[in-house]
Amino acid sequence: MDTRHTDEQYISSHLRARERGYIWLERELKRMLLVSTAVVTVFFAVLFFALKPDLAAWAVSLFSALALDAAWVYVNYRREYRNYQAIYRYLEEFETGNYAYRGREDFAGTGIRAQLAEQLARMGEAFGGLKEKLVEEKENTKGLVTDISHQLKTPVAAVELSYELLQDASLDEKERKEFLKRGRGELRRLSQLVETLSNLSRLEADMIRLAPKEADLKETLIRAVNGVYMKAEKKEIEIELMDFDAVRLVHDVRWTAEAVSNVLDNAVKYSPGGTKIMIRVNILVSYVFIEVEDEGMGIPKSEYADIFKRFYRGRGAAILREEGAGVGLYLVRKILEGQGGSVRAIKAPGGGTIMQMMLPKKYEV
């Protein structure tokens, strides 16, 4: 027996039944009408036997009461029917993707219909926002694939060229060392890109488990500085960690250092040579703020919220020339939020950027 065909028949019959109207509501109308009619009839029967009124007057009163009862039940039924029709309209519009639908007449009054319409409107706004995010995510992913493809091709092509040139017998020792050095540098770039994308993938899949424990914050920051020290040295950029009172926080040392290191890496990458990067720690009653201030190109205020989104890269030509997949600051945000903290960007007095990271002094593991 073809179960698929049977299921289709079952679904089709129920759809046809639904198209005939709200059958269950019609049954409710009949039930209410029968119950109320029985109650009215019994009441008048008791009056008849108790008071012995004129039969004609009694009959007129009975039929009048039954007519009024039927009218009252029908009016209530129609009101309920319109309420469910309003809900059905919203669901039908949502099904077609029109999450901005608003039935103006549904918001009149203060009854259940107005309350349901308001809740459905809010639900539509939520669905609409989710749809926009999904579309944006899809476009960002397309851009990311293109960007990663380009970034992977560049170091791979450079490595391939370096090793092809190394096969040239006419090269002297100095030239061979130079090409080997370039090849190693491109391989490092490739390795860093793959590692960054791997961390992102693991974080998204909830494979990275933060393990906060009490530790010295200064040691965590020194670990972060060590991760970018050589890159800053090459550009003659000075990284200064301002002195602050010793503080022990419950935090994941490895991933917090990774977050601060990503911020420092961006500061080095987008700052001109010979500049300075300052790291300050402000200890407040409930929170600790870690500020990284650079003397770089700065970030437009309109992009402050976007830079912490996954795969986002700035729109400036100078930013697009630099290496990057747009996931570093996203990882920073996710790591800090995973420990009850946050991060934001503000403009530095000198024109650069201050990345302000916050961690709570007391964090429940």
CSV table of C-alpha atoms in Angstrom, one decimal:
chain,number,residue,atom,x,y,z
A,1,MET,CA,0.0,0.0,0.0
A,2,ASP,CA,1.4,3.4,-1.0
A,3,THR,CA,1.5,5.2,2.4
A,4,ARG,CA,2.6,8.5,0.7
A,5,HIS,CA,-0.6,8.5,-1.4
A,6,THR,CA,-2.7,7.8,1.7
A,7,ASP,CA,-1.0,10.6,3.6
A,8,GLU,CA,-1.7,13.0,0.8
A,9,GLN,CA,-5.4,12.0,0.7
A,10,TYR,CA,-5.6,12.5,4.5
A,11,ILE,CA,-4.0,15.9,4.3
A,12,SER,CA,-6.1,16.9,1.3
A,13,SER,CA,-9.4,15.9,3.1
A,14,HIS,CA,-8.5,17.9,6.2
A,15,LEU,CA,-7.6,21.0,4.1
A,16,ARG,CA,-11.0,20.8,2.4
A,17,ALA,CA,-12.6,20.5,5.8
A,18,ARG,CA,-10.7,23.6,6.9
A,19,GLU,CA,-11.9,25.5,3.9
A,20,ARG,CA,-15.5,25.0,4.9
A,21,GLY,CA,-14.9,27.2,7.9
A,22,TYR,CA,-14.2,26.9,11.6
A,23,ILE,CA,-16.3,23.7,12.0
A,24,TRP,CA,-15.3,23.3,15.6
A,25,LEU,CA,-16.6,26.8,16.3
A,26,GLU,CA,-19.8,26.0,14.6
A,27,ARG,CA,-20.2,22.9,16.7
A,28,GLU,CA,-19.6,25.1,19.8
A,29,LEU,CA,-22.3,27.4,18.6
A,30,LYS,CA,-24.8,24.5,18.3
A,31,ARG,CA,-23.8,23.2,21.7
A,32,MET,CA,-24.2,26.6,23.4
A,33,LEU,CA,-27.5,27.1,21.7
A,34,LEU,CA,-28.8,23.7,22.8
A,35,VAL,CA,-27.7,24.2,26.4
A,36,SER,CA,-29.1,27.7,26.7
A,37,THR,CA,-32.4,26.6,25.0
A,38,ALA,CA,-32.7,23.7,27.4
A,39,VAL,CA,-32.1,26.0,30.4
A,40,VAL,CA,-34.6,28.6,29.2
A,41,THR,CA,-37.2,25.9,28.5
A,42,VAL,CA,-36.8,24.3,31.9
A,43,PHE,CA,-37.0,27.7,33.6
A,44,PHE,CA,-40.3,28.5,31.8
A,45,ALA,CA,-41.6,25.0,32.4
A,46,VAL,CA,-41.0,25.5,36.2
A,47,LEU,CA,-42.8,28.9,36.0
A,48,PHE,CA,-45.7,27.4,34.2
A,49,PHE,CA,-46.3,24.6,36.7
A,50,ALA,CA,-45.6,26.8,39.7
A,51,LEU,CA,-47.7,29.9,38.7
A,52,LYS,CA,-50.2,28.5,36.2
A,53,PRO,CA,-50.1,31.6,33.9
A,54,ASP,CA,-52.2,32.1,30.8
A,55,LEU,CA,-51.0,29.6,28.2
A,56,ALA,CA,-50.8,32.1,25.3
A,57,ALA,CA,-48.9,34.7,27.3
A,58,TRP,CA,-46.6,32.0,28.6
A,59,ALA,CA,-45.9,30.7,25.1
A,60,VAL,CA,-45.2,34.2,23.8
A,61,SER,CA,-42.8,34.8,26.6
A,62,LEU,CA,-41.1,31.5,26.1
A,63,PHE,CA,-40.6,32.0,22.3
A,64,SER,CA,-39.4,35.6,22.9
A,65,ALA,CA,-36.9,34.4,25.5
A,66,LEU,CA,-35.7,31.7,23.1
A,67,ALA,CA,-35.3,34.2,20.3
A,68,LEU,CA,-33.3,36.6,22.5
A,69,ASP,CA,-31.2,33.7,23.7
A,70,ALA,CA,-30.5,32.5,20.1
A,71,ALA,CA,-29.6,36.1,19.1
A,72,TRP,CA,-27.3,36.5,22.0
A,73,VAL,CA,-25.5,33.2,21.3
A,74,TYR,CA,-25.2,34.1,17.6
A,75,VAL,CA,-23.7,37.5,18.4
A,76,ASN,CA,-21.1,36.0,20.7
A,77,TYR,CA,-20.4,33.4,18.0
A,78,ARG,CA,-19.8,36.0,15.3
A,79,ARG,CA,-17.5,38.0,17.6
A,80,GLU,CA,-15.5,34.9,18.3
A,81,TYR,CA,-15.5,34.0,14.6
A,82,ARG,CA,-14.2,37.4,13.7
A,83,ASN,CA,-11.4,37.1,16.3
A,84,TYR,CA,-10.3,33.8,14.9
A,85,GLN,CA,-10.5,35.2,11.3
A,86,ALA,CA,-8.2,38.0,12.4
A,87,ILE,CA,-5.7,35.5,13.7
A,88,TYR,CA,-6.0,33.4,10.6
A,89,ARG,CA,-5.3,36.5,8.4
A,90,TYR,CA,-2.1,37.2,10.3
A,91,LEU,CA,-0.9,33.6,10.0
A,92,GLU,CA,-1.8,33.5,6.3
A,93,GLU,CA,0.3,36.7,5.7
A,94,PHE,CA,3.2,35.3,7.8
A,95,GLU,CA,3.0,32.1,5.7
A,96,THR,CA,3.6,34.2,2.5
A,97,GLY,CA,6.5,36.1,4.1
A,98,ASN,CA,4.6,39.3,4.8
A,99,TYR,CA,5.8,39.9,8.3
A,100,ALA,CA,4.9,43.6,8.2
A,101,TYR,CA,1.2,42.9,7.9
A,102,ARG,CA,-1.0,45.0,10.2
A,103,GLY,CA,-4.8,44.8,10.3
A,104,ARG,CA,-5.8,48.3,11.6
A,105,GLU,CA,-9.3,47.3,12.6
A,106,ASP,CA,-7.8,44.5,14.7
A,107,PHE,CA,-6.3,47.0,17.1
A,108,ALA,CA,-9.6,48.7,18.0
A,109,GLY,CA,-10.8,48.4,21.5
A,110,THR,CA,-9.2,46.6,24.4
A,111,GLY,CA,-10.6,43.1,24.0
A,112,ILE,CA,-8.8,39.8,23.4
A,113,ARG,CA,-8.7,40.5,19.6
A,114,ALA,CA,-6.7,43.7,20.1
A,115,GLN,CA,-4.3,41.9,22.5
A,116,LEU,CA,-3.8,39.0,20.1
A,117,ALA,CA,-3.3,41.3,17.2
A,118,GLU,CA,-0.6,43.3,19.1
A,119,GLN,CA,1.2,40.1,20.1
A,120,LEU,CA,1.0,38.8,16.5
A,121,ALA,CA,2.4,42.1,15.2
A,122,ARG,CA,5.3,41.8,17.6
A,123,MET,CA,5.9,38.3,16.5
A,124,GLY,CA,5.8,39.5,12.9
A,125,GLU,CA,8.5,42.1,13.7
A,126,ALA,CA,10.6,39.4,15.3
A,127,PHE,CA,10.3,37.1,12.3
A,128,GLY,CA,11.0,40.0,9.9
A,129,GLY,CA,14.1,40.9,11.8
A,130,LEU,CA,15.2,37.2,11.8
A,131,LYS,CA,14.6,37.0,8.1
A,132,GLU,CA,16.7,40.1,7.5
A,133,LYS,CA,19.5,38.7,9.6
A,134,LEU,CA,19.4,35.4,7.7
A,135,VAL,CA,19.6,37.2,4.4
A,136,GLU,CA,22.4,39.4,5.6
A,137,GLU,CA,24.2,36.3,7.0
A,138,LYS,CA,23.8,34.6,3.6
A,139,GLU,CA,25.3,37.7,1.8
A,140,ASN,CA,28.1,37.9,4.3
A,141,THR,CA,28.9,34.2,3.9
A,142,LYS,CA,29.1,34.7,0.1
A,143,GLY,CA,31.5,37.6,0.6
A,144,LEU,CA,33.5,35.6,3.0
A,145,VAL,CA,33.9,32.7,0.6
A,146,THR,CA,35.1,35.0,-2.0
A,147,ASP,CA,37.5,36.8,0.4
A,148,ILE,CA,38.9,33.6,1.8
A,149,SER,CA,39.3,32.1,-1.7
A,150,HIS,CA,41.3,35.2,-2.6
A,151,GLN,CA,43.4,35.1,0.6
A,152,LEU,CA,44.2,31.5,0.2
A,153,LYS,CA,45.2,31.9,-3.4
A,154,THR,CA,47.7,34.6,-2.7
A,155,PRO,CA,49.9,32.8,-0.2
A,156,VAL,CA,49.6,29.5,-2.0
A,157,ALA,CA,50.6,31.1,-5.3
A,158,ALA,CA,53.5,32.9,-3.6
A,159,VAL,CA,54.7,29.6,-2.0
A,160,GLU,CA,54.4,27.9,-5.3
A,161,LEU,CA,56.4,30.6,-7.1
A,162,SER,CA,59.1,30.6,-4.4
A,163,TYR,CA,59.7,26.9,-4.7
A,164,GLU,CA,59.7,27.0,-8.4
A,165,LEU,CA,62.4,29.6,-8.3
A,166,LEU,CA,64.3,27.6,-5.8
A,167,GLN,CA,64.7,24.9,-8.5
A,168,ASP,CA,66.7,27.3,-10.7
A,169,ALA,CA,70.3,26.1,-10.6
A,170,SER,CA,71.6,29.6,-11.3
A,171,LEU,CA,70.5,31.0,-7.9
A,172,ASP,CA,73.2,31.8,-5.4
A,173,GLU,CA,72.9,31.0,-1.7
A,174,LYS,CA,71.7,34.4,-0.7
A,175,GLU,CA,68.9,34.3,-3.2
A,176,ARG,CA,67.9,30.8,-2.1
A,177,LYS,CA,67.7,32.0,1.5
A,178,GLU,CA,65.6,34.9,0.5
A,179,PHE,CA,63.1,32.8,-1.4
A,180,LEU,CA,62.9,30.3,1.5
A,181,LYS,CA,62.3,33.1,3.9
A,182,ARG,CA,59.4,34.4,1.7
A,183,GLY,CA,58.0,30.9,1.4
A,184,ARG,CA,58.0,30.4,5.2
A,185,GLY,CA,56.3,33.8,5.6
A,186,GLU,CA,53.5,32.9,3.2
A,187,LEU,CA,53.0,29.6,5.0
A,188,ARG,CA,52.7,31.4,8.3
A,189,ARG,CA,50.0,33.7,6.8
A,190,LEU,CA,48.2,30.6,5.5
A,191,SER,CA,48.5,28.9,8.9
A,192,GLN,CA,47.2,32.0,10.7
A,193,LEU,CA,44.2,32.3,8.4
A,194,VAL,CA,43.3,28.6,8.8
A,195,GLU,CA,43.7,28.8,12.5
A,196,THR,CA,41.4,31.8,12.8
A,197,LEU,CA,38.7,30.2,10.7
A,198,SER,CA,39.1,27.0,12.7
A,199,ASN,CA,38.6,28.9,16.0
A,200,LEU,CA,35.5,30.5,14.6
A,201,SER,CA,34.1,27.2,13.4
A,202,ARG,CA,34.7,25.6,16.8
A,203,LEU,CA,33.2,28.6,18.6
A,204,GLU,CA,30.1,28.5,16.5
A,205,ALA,CA,29.8,24.7,17.0
A,206,ASP,CA,30.1,25.3,20.8
A,207,MET,CA,33.3,23.2,20.8
A,208,ILE,CA,35.3,25.9,22.5
A,209,ARG,CA,34.5,25.6,26.2
A,210,LEU,CA,35.6,28.5,28.3
A,211,ALA,CA,37.1,27.4,31.6
A,212,PRO,CA,37.3,30.5,33.9
A,213,LYS,CA,39.4,30.2,37.0
A,214,GLU,CA,41.0,32.8,39.3
A,215,ALA,CA,44.2,34.2,37.8
A,216,ASP,CA,46.4,37.3,37.7
A,217,LEU,CA,45.1,39.7,35.0
A,218,LYS,CA,48.5,41.2,34.4
A,219,GLU,CA,49.9,37.8,33.4
A,220,THR,CA,47.1,37.3,31.0
A,221,LEU,CA,47.8,40.7,29.4
A,222,ILE,CA,51.5,40.0,29.1
A,223,ARG,CA,50.7,36.8,27.4
A,224,ALA,CA,48.5,38.7,24.9
A,225,VAL,CA,51.3,41.3,24.3
A,226,ASN,CA,53.8,38.5,23.6
A,227,GLY,CA,51.5,37.2,20.9
A,228,VAL,CA,51.9,40.3,18.8
A,229,TYR,CA,55.2,41.7,20.0
A,230,MET,CA,57.2,40.6,16.9
A,231,LYS,CA,54.7,42.0,14.5
A,232,ALA,CA,54.7,45.3,16.3
A,233,GLU,CA,58.6,45.3,16.4
A,234,LYS,CA,58.7,45.0,12.6
A,235,LYS,CA,56.6,48.1,12.3
A,236,GLU,CA,58.5,49.9,15.1
A,237,ILE,CA,55.3,50.2,17.0
A,238,GLU,CA,55.7,50.5,20.8
A,239,ILE,CA,53.2,48.6,23.0
A,240,GLU,CA,53.1,50.0,26.5
A,241,LEU,CA,51.2,48.3,29.4
A,242,MET,CA,50.5,51.0,31.9
A,243,ASP,CA,51.1,50.0,35.5
A,244,PHE,CA,48.0,49.1,37.6
A,245,ASP,CA,47.2,47.5,41.0
A,246,ALA,CA,47.4,43.7,41.0
A,247,VAL,CA,44.0,42.1,40.5
A,248,ARG,CA,43.0,38.5,40.3
A,249,LEU,CA,39.9,37.7,38.2
A,250,VAL,CA,37.9,34.6,37.5
A,251,HIS,CA,38.5,34.3,33.7
A,252,ASP,CA,39.7,31.9,31.1
A,253,VAL,CA,43.4,32.9,30.7
A,254,ARG,CA,44.0,31.3,27.3
A,255,TRP,CA,40.9,32.7,25.5
A,256,THR,CA,41.0,36.1,27.3
A,257,ALA,CA,44.6,36.5,26.2
A,258,GLU,CA,43.4,35.5,22.7
A,259,ALA,CA,40.8,38.2,22.7
A,260,VAL,CA,43.2,40.9,23.9
A,261,SER,CA,45.8,39.7,21.4
A,262,ASN,CA,43.2,40.0,18.5
A,263,VAL,CA,42.5,43.6,19.6
A,264,LEU,CA,46.3,44.3,19.7
A,265,ASP,CA,46.8,42.6,16.3
A,266,ASN,CA,44.2,44.9,14.7
A,267,ALA,CA,45.8,47.9,16.4
A,268,VAL,CA,49.2,47.0,15.0
A,269,LYS,CA,47.8,46.1,11.6
A,270,TYR,CA,46.0,49.4,11.0
A,271,SER,CA,48.5,51.8,12.7
A,272,PRO,CA,51.4,53.4,10.9
A,273,GLY,CA,55.0,52.6,11.8
A,274,GLY,CA,56.6,54.5,14.7
A,275,THR,CA,53.3,54.9,16.6
A,276,LYS,CA,52.4,53.8,20.1
A,277,ILE,CA,49.7,51.4,21.5
A,278,MET,CA,48.7,52.0,25.1
A,279,ILE,CA,47.1,49.3,27.3
A,280,ARG,CA,45.3,50.7,30.4
A,281,VAL,CA,43.4,48.8,33.2
A,282,ASN,CA,40.8,50.6,35.2
A,283,ILE,CA,39.5,48.7,38.3
A,284,LEU,CA,36.0,49.7,39.4
A,285,VAL,CA,33.8,48.3,42.1
A,286,SER,CA,32.1,45.5,40.1
A,287,TYR,CA,34.1,45.6,36.8
A,288,VAL,CA,37.5,45.8,35.3
A,289,PHE,CA,38.0,47.7,32.1
A,290,ILE,CA,40.9,46.9,29.7
A,291,GLU,CA,41.5,49.7,27.2
A,292,VAL,CA,43.7,49.4,24.1
A,293,GLU,CA,44.3,52.8,22.5
A,294,ASP,CA,46.1,53.1,19.2
A,295,GLU,CA,47.2,56.0,16.9
A,296,GLY,CA,45.9,54.4,13.8
A,297,MET,CA,43.4,55.4,11.1
A,298,GLY,CA,40.4,55.2,13.4
A,299,ILE,CA,37.0,53.7,12.8
A,300,PRO,CA,34.0,55.7,11.5
A,301,LYS,CA,31.3,56.0,14.2
A,302,SER,CA,28.7,54.5,11.8
A,303,GLU,CA,30.7,51.2,11.9
A,304,TYR,CA,31.1,50.9,15.7
A,305,ALA,CA,28.4,48.3,16.0
A,306,ASP,CA,29.2,46.5,12.8
A,307,ILE,CA,32.9,45.7,13.4
A,308,PHE,CA,32.0,43.1,16.0
A,309,LYS,CA,29.8,41.2,13.6
A,310,ARG,CA,31.0,37.9,12.1
A,311,PHE,CA,32.8,38.3,8.7
A,312,TYR,CA,32.5,42.2,8.8
A,313,ARG,CA,35.4,44.2,7.4
A,314,GLY,CA,35.6,48.0,7.2
A,315,ARG,CA,34.7,49.8,4.0
A,316,GLY,CA,37.9,51.8,3.7
A,317,ALA,CA,40.4,51.0,1.0
A,318,ALA,CA,43.2,51.0,3.5
A,319,ILE,CA,41.4,48.3,5.5
A,320,LEU,CA,40.6,46.2,2.5
A,321,ARG,CA,44.3,46.2,1.5
A,322,GLU,CA,45.2,44.5,4.7
A,323,GLU,CA,45.0,40.7,5.4
A,324,GLY,CA,42.0,39.6,7.4
A,325,ALA,CA,38.7,37.6,7.2
A,326,GLY,CA,36.6,39.8,9.5
A,327,VAL,CA,36.4,37.4,12.3
A,328,GLY,CA,38.9,38.7,14.9
A,329,LEU,CA,36.7,41.2,16.7
A,330,TYR,CA,33.8,38.8,16.4
A,331,LEU,CA,35.8,36.3,18.4
A,332,VAL,CA,36.7,39.0,20.9
A,333,ARG,CA,33.1,39.8,21.5
A,334,LYS,CA,32.0,36.1,21.8
A,335,ILE,CA,34.9,35.3,24.2
A,336,LEU,CA,34.2,38.2,26.5
A,337,GLU,CA,30.4,37.8,26.4
A,338,GLY,CA,31.0,34.1,27.3
A,339,GLN,CA,32.5,35.3,30.6
A,340,GLY,CA,29.9,37.9,31.4
A,341,GLY,CA,31.8,40.8,29.8
A,342,SER,CA,31.6,43.0,26.7
A,343,VAL,CA,33.6,45.1,24.3
A,344,ARG,CA,33.0,48.4,22.5
A,345,ALA,CA,34.9,50.8,20.3
A,346,ILE,CA,35.2,54.6,21.1
A,347,LYS,CA,37.2,57.3,19.4
A,348,ALA,CA,40.6,58.1,20.8
A,349,PRO,CA,41.5,61.8,21.6
A,350,GLY,CA,44.4,61.6,19.1
A,351,GLY,CA,42.2,60.3,16.2
A,352,GLY,CA,42.8,56.6,16.6
A,353,THR,CA,40.6,54.0,18.4
A,354,ILE,CA,40.1,52.8,21.9
A,355,MET,CA,38.9,49.3,22.3
A,356,GLN,CA,37.3,49.0,25.7
A,357,MET,CA,36.9,45.5,27.1
A,358,MET,CA,35.0,44.8,30.2
A,359,LEU,CA,35.1,41.8,32.6
A,360,PRO,CA,33.1,41.4,35.8
A,361,LYS,CA,35.1,41.1,39.0
A,362,LYS,CA,32.8,38.4,40.2
A,363,TYR,CA,31.8,35.8,37.7
A,364,GLU,CA,29.8,32.7,38.4
A,365,VAL,CA,31.4,29.7,36.8
